[in-house]
XYZ file of C-alpha atoms in Angstrom:
784
model
C 0.000 0.000 0.000
C 2.823 2.362 0.985
C 4.632 1.568 -2.285
C 1.478 2.266 -4.321
C 0.976 5.617 -2.582
C 4.635 6.550 -3.158
C 4.347 5.650 -6.855
C 1.159 7.732 -7.147
C 2.804 10.728 -5.480
C 5.570 10.646 -8.075
C 2.977 11.115 -10.841
C 0.599 13.449 -8.990
C 0.281 15.911 -11.866
C -0.811 13.282 -14.386
C -3.211 11.620 -11.926
C -4.753 15.010 -11.183
C -5.271 15.451 -14.930
C -7.000 12.055 -15.057
C -9.188 13.093 -12.122
C -9.962 16.406 -13.829
C -10.852 14.736 -17.142
C -13.190 12.276 -15.421
C -14.818 15.099 -13.499
C -15.306 17.115 -16.691
C -16.983 14.147 -18.381
C -19.428 13.634 -15.532
C -20.051 17.365 -15.126
C -20.637 17.798 -18.850
C -23.069 14.907 -19.114
C -24.738 15.702 -15.780
C -25.166 19.401 -16.487
C -26.595 18.595 -19.911
C -29.023 16.083 -18.424
C -30.099 18.344 -15.541
C -30.605 21.298 -17.847
C -32.489 19.049 -20.250
C -35.024 18.127 -17.579
C -35.622 21.782 -16.738
C -35.632 23.209 -20.268
C -37.736 20.446 -21.806
C -40.206 20.661 -18.912
C -40.519 24.430 -19.273
C -40.808 24.051 -23.041
C -43.648 21.541 -22.709
C -45.548 23.992 -20.508
C -44.994 26.841 -22.965
C -46.197 24.752 -25.910
C -49.364 23.928 -23.967
C -49.946 27.555 -22.951
C -49.665 28.861 -26.507
C -51.412 26.003 -28.289
C -54.661 26.579 -30.158
C -57.428 26.595 -27.505
C -59.265 23.631 -28.976
C -56.192 21.429 -28.576
C -55.680 22.252 -24.909
C -58.825 20.522 -23.716
C -61.072 17.599 -24.311
C -64.822 17.958 -23.953
C -67.677 15.778 -22.873
C -70.981 16.980 -24.347
C -74.494 15.781 -23.631
C -78.081 16.946 -23.623
C -79.240 17.817 -20.116
C -80.722 14.798 -18.367
C -83.889 14.805 -16.260
C -81.704 14.876 -13.150
C -78.921 17.362 -14.024
C -77.151 16.988 -10.680
C -76.958 13.198 -10.956
C -75.761 13.533 -14.542
C -73.058 15.981 -13.465
C -71.859 13.705 -10.659
C -71.712 10.678 -12.946
C -69.768 12.486 -15.654
C -67.290 14.004 -13.220
C -66.747 10.647 -11.527
C -66.070 9.011 -14.900
C -63.624 11.777 -15.868
C -61.769 11.447 -12.559
C -61.599 7.676 -12.981
C -60.282 7.988 -16.532
C -57.422 10.294 -15.632
C -56.571 8.294 -12.491
C -55.037 11.020 -10.379
C -53.409 12.968 -13.221
C -54.110 16.640 -12.368
C -56.993 18.094 -14.352
C -59.534 20.911 -14.040
C -63.166 20.273 -15.010
C -65.633 23.066 -15.721
C -69.283 22.764 -16.700
C -71.253 25.059 -18.994
C -74.837 24.814 -20.237
C -75.794 26.441 -23.557
C -79.305 26.842 -24.917
C -79.828 28.209 -28.409
C -83.328 29.700 -28.490
C -85.340 30.585 -31.594
C -82.353 29.947 -33.862
C -83.006 31.153 -37.397
C -85.214 34.013 -36.277
C -84.176 37.658 -35.835
C -84.775 37.427 -32.073
C -82.600 34.330 -31.572
C -80.791 34.271 -28.243
C -77.999 32.176 -26.782
C -78.435 31.562 -23.058
C -75.616 30.117 -20.964
C -75.125 29.055 -17.386
C -72.582 27.188 -15.356
C -69.718 27.484 -12.934
C -66.850 29.929 -13.044
C -68.303 32.075 -15.829
C -68.178 35.227 -13.707
C -64.503 34.472 -12.978
C -63.717 34.248 -16.694
C -65.493 37.504 -17.486
C -65.426 41.056 -16.219
C -68.322 43.457 -15.761
C -68.644 46.465 -18.017
C -71.657 47.798 -16.148
C -74.137 46.626 -13.504
C -73.744 43.319 -11.677
C -73.816 39.586 -12.156
C -77.176 37.764 -11.883
C -77.802 36.604 -8.316
C -81.345 35.242 -8.442
C -83.888 33.816 -10.843
C -85.129 36.331 -13.364
C -81.833 38.210 -13.680
C -79.306 38.080 -16.508
C -76.007 39.591 -17.611
C -75.482 40.098 -21.356
C -72.225 40.182 -23.301
C -71.571 43.830 -24.144
C -71.207 43.196 -27.896
C -74.596 41.439 -28.025
C -76.221 44.172 -25.946
C -74.901 46.808 -28.329
C -76.097 44.898 -31.400
C -79.619 44.333 -30.016
C -79.850 47.645 -28.201
C -80.347 46.023 -24.790
C -79.826 48.144 -21.709
C -79.731 47.439 -18.001
C -83.297 47.123 -16.817
C -84.604 45.761 -20.126
C -86.544 42.501 -20.088
C -85.493 39.802 -22.567
C -87.907 37.015 -23.478
C -85.871 33.855 -23.729
C -88.442 31.329 -24.811
C -91.314 29.070 -23.707
C -91.262 27.061 -20.533
C -92.686 23.586 -20.038
C -96.156 24.959 -19.129
C -96.430 27.096 -22.264
C -95.509 30.367 -20.563
C -92.573 32.595 -21.446
C -89.309 32.671 -19.548
C -88.036 36.226 -19.470
C -85.180 37.837 -17.603
C -84.131 41.337 -16.613
C -80.745 42.637 -17.700
C -78.800 43.544 -14.556
C -75.324 43.817 -16.112
C -73.159 43.726 -19.208
C -69.813 41.941 -19.421
C -66.948 40.890 -21.638
C -64.793 37.781 -21.598
C -61.316 38.240 -20.168
C -60.007 35.920 -22.850
C -62.423 34.881 -25.618
C -59.872 32.230 -26.631
C -59.937 30.563 -23.196
C -60.529 26.856 -23.903
C -63.127 26.641 -21.119
C -65.494 28.631 -23.354
C -65.575 25.470 -25.500
C -64.971 27.408 -28.712
C -68.202 29.434 -28.448
C -67.823 32.191 -31.092
C -70.385 34.428 -29.374
C -67.995 34.995 -26.457
C -65.855 37.122 -28.766
C -68.354 38.552 -31.232
C -71.686 38.491 -29.390
C -73.231 36.343 -32.117
C -73.418 32.563 -32.568
C -74.917 31.786 -35.969
C -77.455 34.593 -35.561
C -78.198 34.034 -31.867
C -77.240 37.060 -29.737
C -75.399 36.361 -26.521
C -74.162 34.897 -24.429
C -76.917 35.841 -21.991
C -75.793 34.565 -18.609
C -78.719 33.270 -16.553
C -79.125 31.308 -13.349
C -79.472 27.529 -13.132
C -83.128 27.933 -12.095
C -83.967 29.887 -15.241
C -82.047 27.404 -17.408
C -84.107 24.598 -15.878
C -87.386 26.458 -16.625
C -86.659 26.646 -20.362
C -88.527 24.184 -22.514
C -85.503 23.953 -24.869
C -83.110 21.262 -23.679
C -79.663 22.816 -23.239
C -76.391 21.189 -24.263
C -74.062 20.582 -21.339
C -70.313 20.718 -21.914
C -67.756 19.506 -19.399
C -64.366 20.913 -20.377
C -61.439 18.816 -19.173
C -58.165 20.742 -19.089
C -54.819 19.308 -17.954
C -53.286 21.526 -15.285
C -49.730 20.196 -15.492
C -48.822 19.445 -19.096
C -45.170 18.775 -18.338
C -42.898 16.337 -20.102
C -43.099 13.718 -17.353
C -46.916 13.712 -17.295
C -47.605 13.343 -21.018
C -47.953 9.566 -20.881
C -50.436 9.873 -18.000
C -52.617 12.282 -19.942
C -52.447 10.152 -23.071
C -53.550 7.110 -21.079
C -56.364 9.107 -19.474
C -57.549 10.327 -22.849
C -57.628 6.748 -24.130
C -59.743 5.658 -21.150
C -62.061 8.662 -21.477
C -63.384 7.249 -24.752
C -65.358 4.729 -22.667
C -67.208 7.475 -20.744
C -70.382 7.619 -22.908
C -70.955 3.883 -22.428
C -70.502 4.236 -18.678
C -72.790 7.214 -17.990
C -75.236 7.081 -20.902
C -75.522 3.457 -21.942
C -78.796 3.954 -23.835
C -77.529 7.176 -25.483
C -80.580 9.065 -24.259
C -78.494 12.216 -23.766
C -76.305 11.875 -26.874
C -73.184 11.874 -24.698
C -69.958 12.233 -26.659
C -66.272 12.910 -26.121
C -64.749 15.606 -28.370
C -61.666 17.752 -28.642
C -58.172 17.747 -30.056
C -56.180 17.368 -26.847
C -54.681 14.201 -28.313
C -53.119 16.268 -31.122
C -51.382 18.508 -28.590
C -50.176 15.526 -26.576
C -48.813 13.909 -29.745
C -47.008 17.151 -30.648
C -45.480 17.463 -27.212
C -44.493 13.801 -27.049
C -42.778 13.981 -30.414
C -40.982 17.231 -29.555
C -39.791 15.818 -26.225
C -38.511 12.709 -28.004
C -36.626 14.910 -30.481
C -35.077 16.934 -27.659
C -34.019 13.800 -25.797
C -32.704 12.208 -28.966
C -30.647 15.309 -29.743
C -29.160 15.182 -26.245
C -27.472 11.911 -27.199
C -25.151 13.814 -29.560
C -23.200 15.870 -27.002
C -23.408 13.092 -24.406
C -21.714 10.550 -26.663
C -19.062 13.011 -27.843
C -18.258 14.094 -24.274
C -17.774 10.485 -23.183
C -15.688 9.657 -26.279
C -13.408 12.671 -25.917
C -13.102 12.112 -22.188
C -12.057 8.519 -22.818
C -9.477 9.611 -25.406
C -8.044 12.298 -23.123
C -7.809 9.889 -20.183
C -6.214 7.215 -22.375
C -3.604 9.702 -23.610
C -2.742 10.808 -20.089
C -2.534 7.220 -18.847
C -0.309 6.319 -21.808
C 2.045 9.140 -20.833
C 1.897 7.944 -17.237
C 2.868 4.417 -18.226
C 5.640 5.772 -20.449
C 7.101 7.753 -17.553
C 7.182 4.547 -15.503
C 8.555 2.337 -18.269
C 11.888 1.572 -16.648
C 10.257 0.958 -13.274
C 7.638 -1.358 -14.763
C 10.224 -3.335 -16.718
C 12.270 -3.758 -13.553
C 9.210 -5.039 -11.689
C 8.508 -7.539 -14.482
C 12.151 -8.597 -14.544
C 11.951 -9.403 -10.832
C 9.131 -11.831 -11.483
C 5.958 -9.784 -11.227
C 3.096 -11.125 -13.355
C 1.505 -9.020 -16.075
C -1.845 -9.451 -14.351
C -0.431 -7.933 -11.167
C 0.962 -4.952 -13.065
C -2.372 -4.505 -14.851
C -4.350 -4.782 -11.607
C -2.220 -2.189 -9.844
C -2.484 0.272 -12.720
C -6.226 -0.320 -13.065
C -6.737 0.236 -9.329
C -4.810 3.497 -9.420
C -6.785 4.756 -12.445
C -10.061 3.634 -10.894
C -9.272 5.564 -7.730
C -8.379 8.749 -9.650
C -11.335 8.690 -12.021
C -13.664 7.501 -9.272
C -12.755 10.468 -7.071
C -13.258 12.848 -10.004
C -16.612 11.295 -10.853
C -17.813 11.377 -7.232
C -16.786 15.015 -6.794
C -18.636 15.890 -10.004
C -21.764 14.007 -8.854
C -21.670 15.872 -5.537
C -21.342 19.173 -7.401
C -24.415 18.272 -9.459
C -26.637 17.538 -6.423
C -27.985 21.121 -6.099
C -29.479 20.686 -9.596
C -31.233 17.480 -8.548
C -30.439 13.809 -8.250
C -28.186 12.785 -11.185
C -30.061 10.825 -13.822
C -29.354 7.517 -15.469
C -27.248 9.022 -18.289
C -24.941 10.714 -15.802
C -24.501 7.581 -13.688
C -23.816 5.472 -16.797
C -21.303 8.051 -18.097
C -19.504 8.069 -14.727
C -19.328 4.264 -14.575
C -18.228 4.019 -18.208
C -15.487 6.595 -17.672
C -14.110 4.675 -14.686
C -14.204 1.360 -16.575
C -12.492 2.829 -19.647
C -9.813 4.400 -17.470
C -9.179 1.109 -15.659
C -8.926 -0.794 -18.944
C -6.660 1.811 -20.553
C -4.395 1.928 -17.499
C -4.060 -1.857 -17.391
C -3.292 -2.107 -21.115
C -0.734 0.711 -21.187
C 1.001 -0.522 -18.039
C 1.401 -4.071 -19.393
C 2.590 -2.730 -22.719
C 5.116 -0.398 -21.072
C 6.422 -3.237 -18.892
C 7.245 -5.407 -21.898
C 10.893 -5.719 -23.071
C 12.146 -2.985 -25.371
C 11.137 -3.406 -29.018
C 13.836 -3.802 -31.623
C 11.929 -1.833 -34.278
C 12.838 1.789 -34.900
C 10.570 4.268 -33.156
C 9.928 6.154 -36.382
C 9.292 3.176 -38.662
C 5.700 4.178 -39.256
C 4.821 1.033 -41.183
C 1.109 0.175 -41.052
C 0.203 3.516 -39.488
C -2.332 4.414 -42.162
C -3.915 0.977 -41.960
C -4.012 1.235 -38.169
C -5.819 4.561 -38.444
C -8.235 3.427 -41.117
C -9.428 0.277 -39.345
C -11.113 2.035 -36.390
C -12.380 4.713 -38.764
C -14.013 2.074 -40.959
C -15.591 0.335 -37.949
C -17.064 3.579 -36.621
C -18.117 4.554 -40.148
C -20.028 1.278 -40.459
C -21.786 1.953 -37.159
C -22.525 5.511 -38.248
C -23.897 4.219 -41.545
C -26.305 1.926 -39.719
C -27.421 4.771 -37.440
C -27.871 7.075 -40.438
C -29.876 4.437 -42.282
C -32.180 4.136 -39.284
C -32.419 7.914 -39.004
C -33.251 8.537 -42.661
C -35.645 5.593 -42.778
C -37.619 7.001 -39.861
C -37.231 10.585 -41.020
C -36.175 11.570 -37.490
C -35.289 10.228 -34.075
C -38.864 9.476 -32.974
C -39.727 5.780 -32.793
C -43.148 4.279 -33.493
C -44.070 4.389 -29.796
C -43.315 8.112 -29.581
C -40.016 7.755 -27.711
C -36.520 8.575 -28.938
C -35.050 5.791 -31.055
C -31.598 5.070 -29.555
C -30.030 4.022 -32.863
C -31.304 7.036 -34.815
C -30.359 9.309 -31.907
C -26.772 8.079 -32.151
C -26.485 9.178 -35.796
C -25.191 12.682 -35.063
C -22.482 11.615 -32.636
C -21.491 8.568 -34.701
C -21.217 10.684 -37.855
C -18.984 13.245 -36.173
C -16.799 10.504 -34.667
C -16.500 8.726 -38.022
C -15.573 11.919 -39.842
C -13.217 12.868 -37.011
C -11.400 9.531 -37.300
C -10.892 10.084 -41.007
C -9.147 13.414 -40.370
C -5.894 11.982 -38.850
C -5.772 9.239 -41.510
C -6.034 11.909 -44.180
C -3.465 14.041 -42.355
C -0.923 11.180 -42.415
C -1.446 10.670 -46.149
C -1.124 14.386 -46.865
C 1.991 14.661 -44.692
C 3.584 11.634 -46.412
C 2.959 13.054 -49.884
C 4.144 16.522 -48.871
C 7.294 15.054 -47.301
C 8.170 13.216 -50.517
C 7.732 16.426 -52.499
C 9.668 18.713 -50.162
C 12.649 16.408 -49.539
C 13.814 17.017 -53.099
C 14.874 20.445 -51.948
C 17.740 21.428 -49.701
C 17.647 21.678 -45.948
C 15.881 19.783 -43.242
C 12.946 22.184 -43.047
C 10.087 21.549 -43.718
C 10.947 17.884 -44.299
C 11.492 17.108 -40.604
C 8.062 18.167 -39.241
C 6.284 16.504 -42.163
C 8.247 13.282 -41.616
C 7.413 13.327 -37.928
C 3.698 13.548 -38.706
C 3.857 10.875 -41.404
C 6.120 8.352 -39.639
C 5.337 8.908 -35.979
C 1.646 9.176 -36.612
C 0.461 7.288 -33.550
C 0.502 10.138 -31.048
C 0.032 12.777 -33.761
C -3.135 11.005 -34.882
C -4.533 11.145 -31.365
C -3.760 14.863 -31.127
C -5.373 15.526 -34.511
C -8.413 13.420 -33.578
C -8.914 15.281 -30.295
C -8.651 18.680 -31.938
C -10.843 17.599 -34.866
C -13.595 16.439 -32.517
C -13.197 19.601 -30.432
C -13.464 21.799 -33.536
C -16.371 19.737 -34.849
C -18.183 20.058 -31.532
C -17.569 23.809 -31.426
C -18.866 24.104 -34.995
C -22.051 22.288 -34.024
C -22.416 24.543 -30.985
C -22.258 27.600 -33.248
C -24.367 26.232 -36.080
C -27.151 24.532 -34.146
C -28.930 27.762 -33.159
C -29.524 29.075 -36.712
C -30.363 25.537 -37.821
C -33.003 25.163 -35.101
C -34.533 28.519 -36.053
C -34.611 27.587 -39.742
C -36.197 24.197 -39.050
C -38.860 25.773 -36.850
C -39.580 28.490 -39.417
C -40.009 25.847 -42.115
C -42.342 23.798 -39.896
C -44.451 26.850 -39.040
C -44.789 27.833 -42.688
C -45.778 24.275 -43.574
C -48.507 24.356 -40.926
C -49.819 27.901 -41.463
C -49.014 29.028 -44.958
C -48.355 32.555 -43.676
C -48.447 34.004 -40.126
C -52.113 33.486 -39.213
C -54.427 30.740 -40.424
C -58.131 31.061 -39.618
C -60.382 28.130 -40.531
C -64.130 27.506 -40.408
C -66.267 24.562 -41.469
C -66.037 23.346 -45.062
C -69.230 25.071 -46.225
C -69.021 28.188 -44.079
C -67.496 31.573 -44.834
C -64.512 33.121 -43.083
C -65.367 36.101 -40.805
C -63.428 38.655 -42.880
C -62.711 38.858 -46.569
C -59.157 39.133 -47.806
C -59.747 42.799 -48.672
C -61.048 43.589 -45.177
C -58.139 41.767 -43.587
C -55.575 43.486 -45.808
C -56.825 46.831 -44.485
C -55.891 45.897 -40.903
C -52.759 47.468 -39.407
C -49.586 45.306 -39.652
C -51.124 43.081 -42.386
C -49.082 42.809 -45.580
C -50.775 39.862 -47.317
C -54.234 38.338 -46.930
C -55.474 35.417 -48.998
C -58.741 33.501 -48.977
C -58.141 29.780 -49.244
C -60.292 26.838 -50.235
C -59.390 23.926 -47.961
C -61.027 20.519 -48.264
C -60.468 16.831 -47.827
C -59.995 15.311 -51.257
C -60.498 11.735 -52.349
C -57.893 10.490 -54.801
C -58.697 6.891 -55.591
C -58.980 5.115 -52.252
C -56.952 7.768 -50.400
C -58.099 10.900 -48.610
C -55.568 13.721 -48.842
C -55.419 17.422 -48.021
C -56.389 19.886 -50.754
C -55.756 23.631 -50.642
C -56.514 26.142 -53.374
C -54.882 29.527 -52.865
C -53.466 32.421 -54.804
C -49.983 31.052 -55.677
C -48.428 34.431 -54.841
C -49.346 33.807 -51.193
C -47.259 30.637 -50.921
C -43.578 30.004 -51.413
C -43.198 28.336 -54.797
C -40.563 28.652 -57.521
C -41.637 31.029 -60.285
C -41.925 28.201 -62.829
C -44.219 26.153 -60.587
C -46.292 29.238 -59.729
C -46.841 29.986 -63.403
C -47.692 26.348 -64.117
C -50.570 26.400 -61.606
C -52.340 29.158 -63.505
C -51.777 27.727 -66.987
C -54.471 25.066 -67.176
C -55.647 23.641 -70.467
C -58.081 21.085 -71.772
C -60.441 21.437 -68.830
C -57.891 20.007 -66.383
C -56.822 21.698 -63.171
C -53.026 22.095 -62.902
C -51.886 21.111 -59.424
C -48.726 20.746 -57.377
C -48.534 17.622 -55.259
C -46.204 16.630 -52.447
C -43.468 14.071 -52.938
C -45.301 11.816 -50.488
C -48.430 11.797 -52.667
C -46.405 11.368 -55.850
C -44.775 8.265 -54.387
C -48.131 6.902 -53.259
C -49.716 7.447 -56.691
C -46.635 6.661 -58.731
C -47.184 10.071 -60.317
C -44.805 12.243 -62.312
C -45.112 15.636 -63.937
C -47.942 15.415 -66.481
C -49.799 12.598 -64.684
C -53.574 13.019 -64.805
C -55.973 11.937 -62.078
C -59.401 12.731 -60.615
C -60.068 14.609 -57.364
C -63.353 14.515 -55.435
C -63.761 17.316 -52.902
C -65.687 16.615 -49.697
C -68.300 17.244 -48.431
C -69.678 18.762 -51.645
C -68.690 15.827 -53.856
C -67.330 18.191 -56.533
C -65.186 16.302 -59.046
C -62.139 17.878 -60.654
C -59.923 16.481 -63.375
C -56.349 17.369 -62.422
C -52.915 17.254 -64.019
C -49.640 17.297 -62.098
C -47.654 20.400 -63.000
C -45.126 20.237 -60.154
C -43.934 17.882 -57.424
C -42.680 19.654 -54.284
C -41.351 18.383 -50.913
C -43.873 20.382 -48.863
C -46.969 22.450 -49.441
C -47.792 25.428 -47.250
C -50.750 24.584 -45.055
C -50.314 20.856 -45.716
C -46.724 20.023 -44.819
C -44.812 17.081 -46.250
C -47.688 14.583 -46.042
C -49.894 13.654 -49.009
C -51.398 16.892 -50.284
C -52.483 18.903 -53.320
C -52.083 22.625 -54.097
C -54.067 24.466 -56.755
C -54.819 28.004 -57.840
C -58.084 29.076 -56.175
C -59.351 31.015 -59.185
C -58.801 28.033 -61.450
C -60.332 25.590 -58.946
C -63.492 27.631 -58.289
C -63.992 28.224 -62.011
C -64.165 24.446 -62.510
C -66.277 23.777 -59.407
C -68.593 26.702 -58.789
C -70.193 27.407 -55.459
C -67.293 26.319 -53.264
C -66.682 29.062 -50.664
C -63.278 29.818 -49.229
C -63.197 28.514 -45.687
C -59.736 29.659 -44.618
C -57.946 32.970 -44.352
C -54.142 33.154 -44.490
C -52.547 36.371 -43.278
C -48.991 37.697 -43.311
C -48.521 40.123 -40.424
C -45.959 41.372 -37.951
C -48.474 41.013 -35.085
C -50.191 37.601 -35.357
C -51.839 37.743 -31.914
C -53.540 41.090 -32.635
C -54.817 39.948 -36.021
C -56.056 36.681 -34.499
C -57.993 38.616 -31.840
C -59.572 40.828 -34.504
C -60.682 37.861 -36.576
C -62.070 36.096 -33.502
C -64.096 39.179 -32.581
C -65.883 38.953 -35.941
C -66.585 35.205 -35.883
C -70.176 33.972 -35.726
C -69.419 30.308 -36.254
C -66.899 28.010 -34.556
C -63.469 29.122 -35.636
C -59.949 27.709 -35.460
C -57.125 30.232 -35.496
C -53.495 29.175 -35.705
C -50.509 31.455 -35.142
C -46.784 30.661 -35.106
C -46.861 30.416 -31.311
C -49.730 27.918 -31.507
C -47.961 25.467 -33.825
C -44.288 25.980 -33.021
C -42.481 23.301 -31.025
C -39.499 25.612 -30.560
C -39.963 25.943 -26.775
C -39.184 22.209 -26.568
C -36.987 21.495 -29.570
C -35.211 24.830 -29.130
C -34.012 23.542 -25.781
C -32.181 20.796 -27.641
C -30.268 23.523 -29.477
C -29.198 24.979 -26.123
C -28.311 21.537 -24.793
C -26.376 20.651 -27.923
C -24.477 23.928 -27.738
C -23.685 23.399 -24.038
C -22.654 19.772 -24.498
C -20.613 20.593 -27.572
C -18.777 23.331 -25.668
C -17.949 20.822 -22.906
C -16.782 18.345 -25.539
C -14.609 21.023 -27.109
C -12.894 21.619 -23.747
C -12.232 17.899 -23.354
C -10.914 17.724 -26.913
C -8.557 20.592 -26.209
C -7.375 18.845 -23.036
C -6.758 15.656 -25.037
C -4.841 17.581 -27.697
C -2.583 19.293 -25.172
C -2.021 16.020 -23.312
C -1.090 14.219 -26.533
C 1.335 16.974 -27.573
C 2.954 16.978 -24.130
C 3.216 13.171 -24.091
C 4.837 13.169 -27.510
C 7.385 15.766 -26.447
C 8.395 13.788 -23.362
C 9.114 10.703 -25.512
C 11.626 12.479 -27.771
C 14.628 12.876 -25.439
C 16.846 10.527 -27.455
C 15.713 12.090 -30.722
C 16.663 15.578 -29.580
C 20.127 14.333 -28.576
C 20.606 12.640 -31.968
C 19.532 15.735 -33.897
C 21.857 17.872 -31.814
C 24.716 15.534 -32.649
C 23.893 15.931 -36.341
C 24.288 19.690 -36.006
C 20.657 20.780 -35.638
C 20.620 23.513 -33.027
C 18.103 23.683 -30.200
C 16.503 26.752 -31.784
C 16.004 24.970 -35.085
C 14.646 21.907 -33.288
C 12.128 24.137 -31.528
C 11.174 25.694 -34.840
C 10.641 22.262 -36.376
C 8.584 21.166 -33.363
C 6.520 24.348 -33.516
C 5.867 23.802 -37.222
C 4.874 20.207 -36.531
C 2.422 21.103 -33.739
C 1.047 23.999 -35.759
C 0.472 21.749 -38.750
C -1.279 19.186 -36.570
C -3.456 21.888 -35.013
C -4.385 23.493 -38.342
C -5.211 20.186 -40.006
C -7.203 18.978 -36.989
C -9.111 22.250 -36.662
C -9.948 22.538 -40.362
C -10.919 18.879 -40.593
C -13.070 19.186 -37.484
C -14.834 22.287 -38.777
C -15.569 20.515 -42.055
C -16.900 17.475 -40.170
C -19.039 19.664 -37.916
C -20.481 21.551 -40.883
C -21.319 18.263 -42.615
C -23.184 16.992 -39.551
C -25.030 20.299 -39.100
C -26.020 20.446 -42.760
C -26.927 16.800 -43.402
C -27.640 14.932 -40.173
C -29.061 17.339 -37.588
C -31.938 18.628 -39.787
C -33.197 15.057 -40.192
C -32.811 14.448 -36.456
C -35.172 17.392 -35.997
C -37.550 15.741 -38.444
C -36.873 18.120 -41.344
C -35.367 17.412 -44.695
C -35.785 13.669 -44.602
């Protein structure tokens, strides 16, 4: 024990470097993982907060039963059972549309929490039967004032239920999902019925018209770790109608698009977690290389001592065990100190623990191998022979390249890192790191070849410079290759850290445009009209472009695909494709189709096929004029784009049911459109469809992890250069004997190290750019 401690004290500096490298690995992985939990969790909440209101809730609707209280208890109990303890908020609202279709049509509402979601303009909230509060916009339209009596409709006995206006109010947020998408809350009009007129439960019960009851179920903690719970609850909620309304006497149904939001969040979380594998793998790889280099130098410094121990009869296994124990102690202490430092950020996760254990195991293995190798008898071969160096470099590069190829195949086949079950596919997630490692391993092999060729060319001249540094790189490529590899991976990681931010922004911008077309997308039912015309919208402040769009489901053979007909100037298309959409002939509608649809149909430019628009059943004969990767408003899935003027001229009577708007203030324009809506309306803005709060966190994590990897790569480079210098004592003496001064030797060494650094840095930058340009976009799910 005393001997082992004395040996360790003699190499304190190198063992401290091993400890430091191990600590950096664990800190880098742990900090990335801890920050991932926080950023992804916050991102999931932000996506939920900004999502389109209809996707933030699920609804249970039913006609009011004879015993409303019993019905309410049964529905709430079934909802609670379905979500099994997952935090939710349930609100109930009753809506009665009275005399719909007549000029005096009224929408009466009642329920819990309505006063909390609104604010009084004048008067007070209804407190007793016979009182009502009217939305200010409806009161202004109908000329109602406080004190006026409003006849609502007949009661069960044939009399008239009327109420006195005691107040006017407005909704705090007409887009609040608990309003269940009621357009009157914003405009004061629901398909001709003025309202909402807030009345008491007693007056609602007196009405002869049976109201529709809506229970709005809203998750209250849509964080990354609760998504699976909500998805399971939503799946169980489908059984609610059979449980509470077995005979369907109340037409009970479950509605809503909460599942779409949960799918979006789940996919985005999987992408973020898959992207985190890139810096994690590179940090561990560079840490292992740096530790191996330091341990190799440590074994080299002890070469004479180790050979003496072996000569005195010590077994190789004993030498290996001692070295492994020393390395385990050093890396173990570094890992433990790093884990303790990470405790304030939370308990270290599985990735951090695995990285710590892997680092210790690699260090133990490297220490054992280098110690046994250093203890072997001196080799007869010249130290600068260099035979087989290129082959030795290419073999690991080819192995890693094969692994990277498999990971890339999986990535491109899936079109991203998300597996079929919604989680991150581990093989596809490894594509980024494996690609950078494979390209990084090719850099030193290429450097040796370049140095060998350059040395042959330059040795025809006179003098030892620059032949000497080139020969050192070409013939003593072992340690030089490690230095180049470390710097290449460091430069590649730094390049990814710089390039990932703009890439993430570009991917998100492309996804938003594919979902919206422009900046705001307002949609109504297929045979309804949008609240504002394009001309009215274009007159709004901040609006630069407004286009009315015909959006339908289209049947093409046995498939149902998306169909949009829009002014081509409002979508991003090449000029040739834009012109082709307006140049129809022979009674056929020129269309652009997505690559996905072209592959499904086996279509090419000029292919003709029939389209049937639903629900009208209008049939159009179409001809493919362009095949594009994505279509605005459709995305990359099967879809068709046509010119709206050409489409409506061939199928008359089809109203535009969407409005696309380019604006610098999407939220203001969305509020204006909502205030004019009289039918259920869906409004999408960039904030409502962007997954950037979640996937953008992966850009931060990748940048942070890549910066940590760059530090480890720099440490490995410096360690390799220092180790190489310490091994050249005999060489320096020989060169001095041949007349090469110390100054000239230093110049040659400086040129050698500079050449290694430049080649490693340039090769790493090129590798990083290749990964950023080709691999990372597909990992984000774009460009596949």
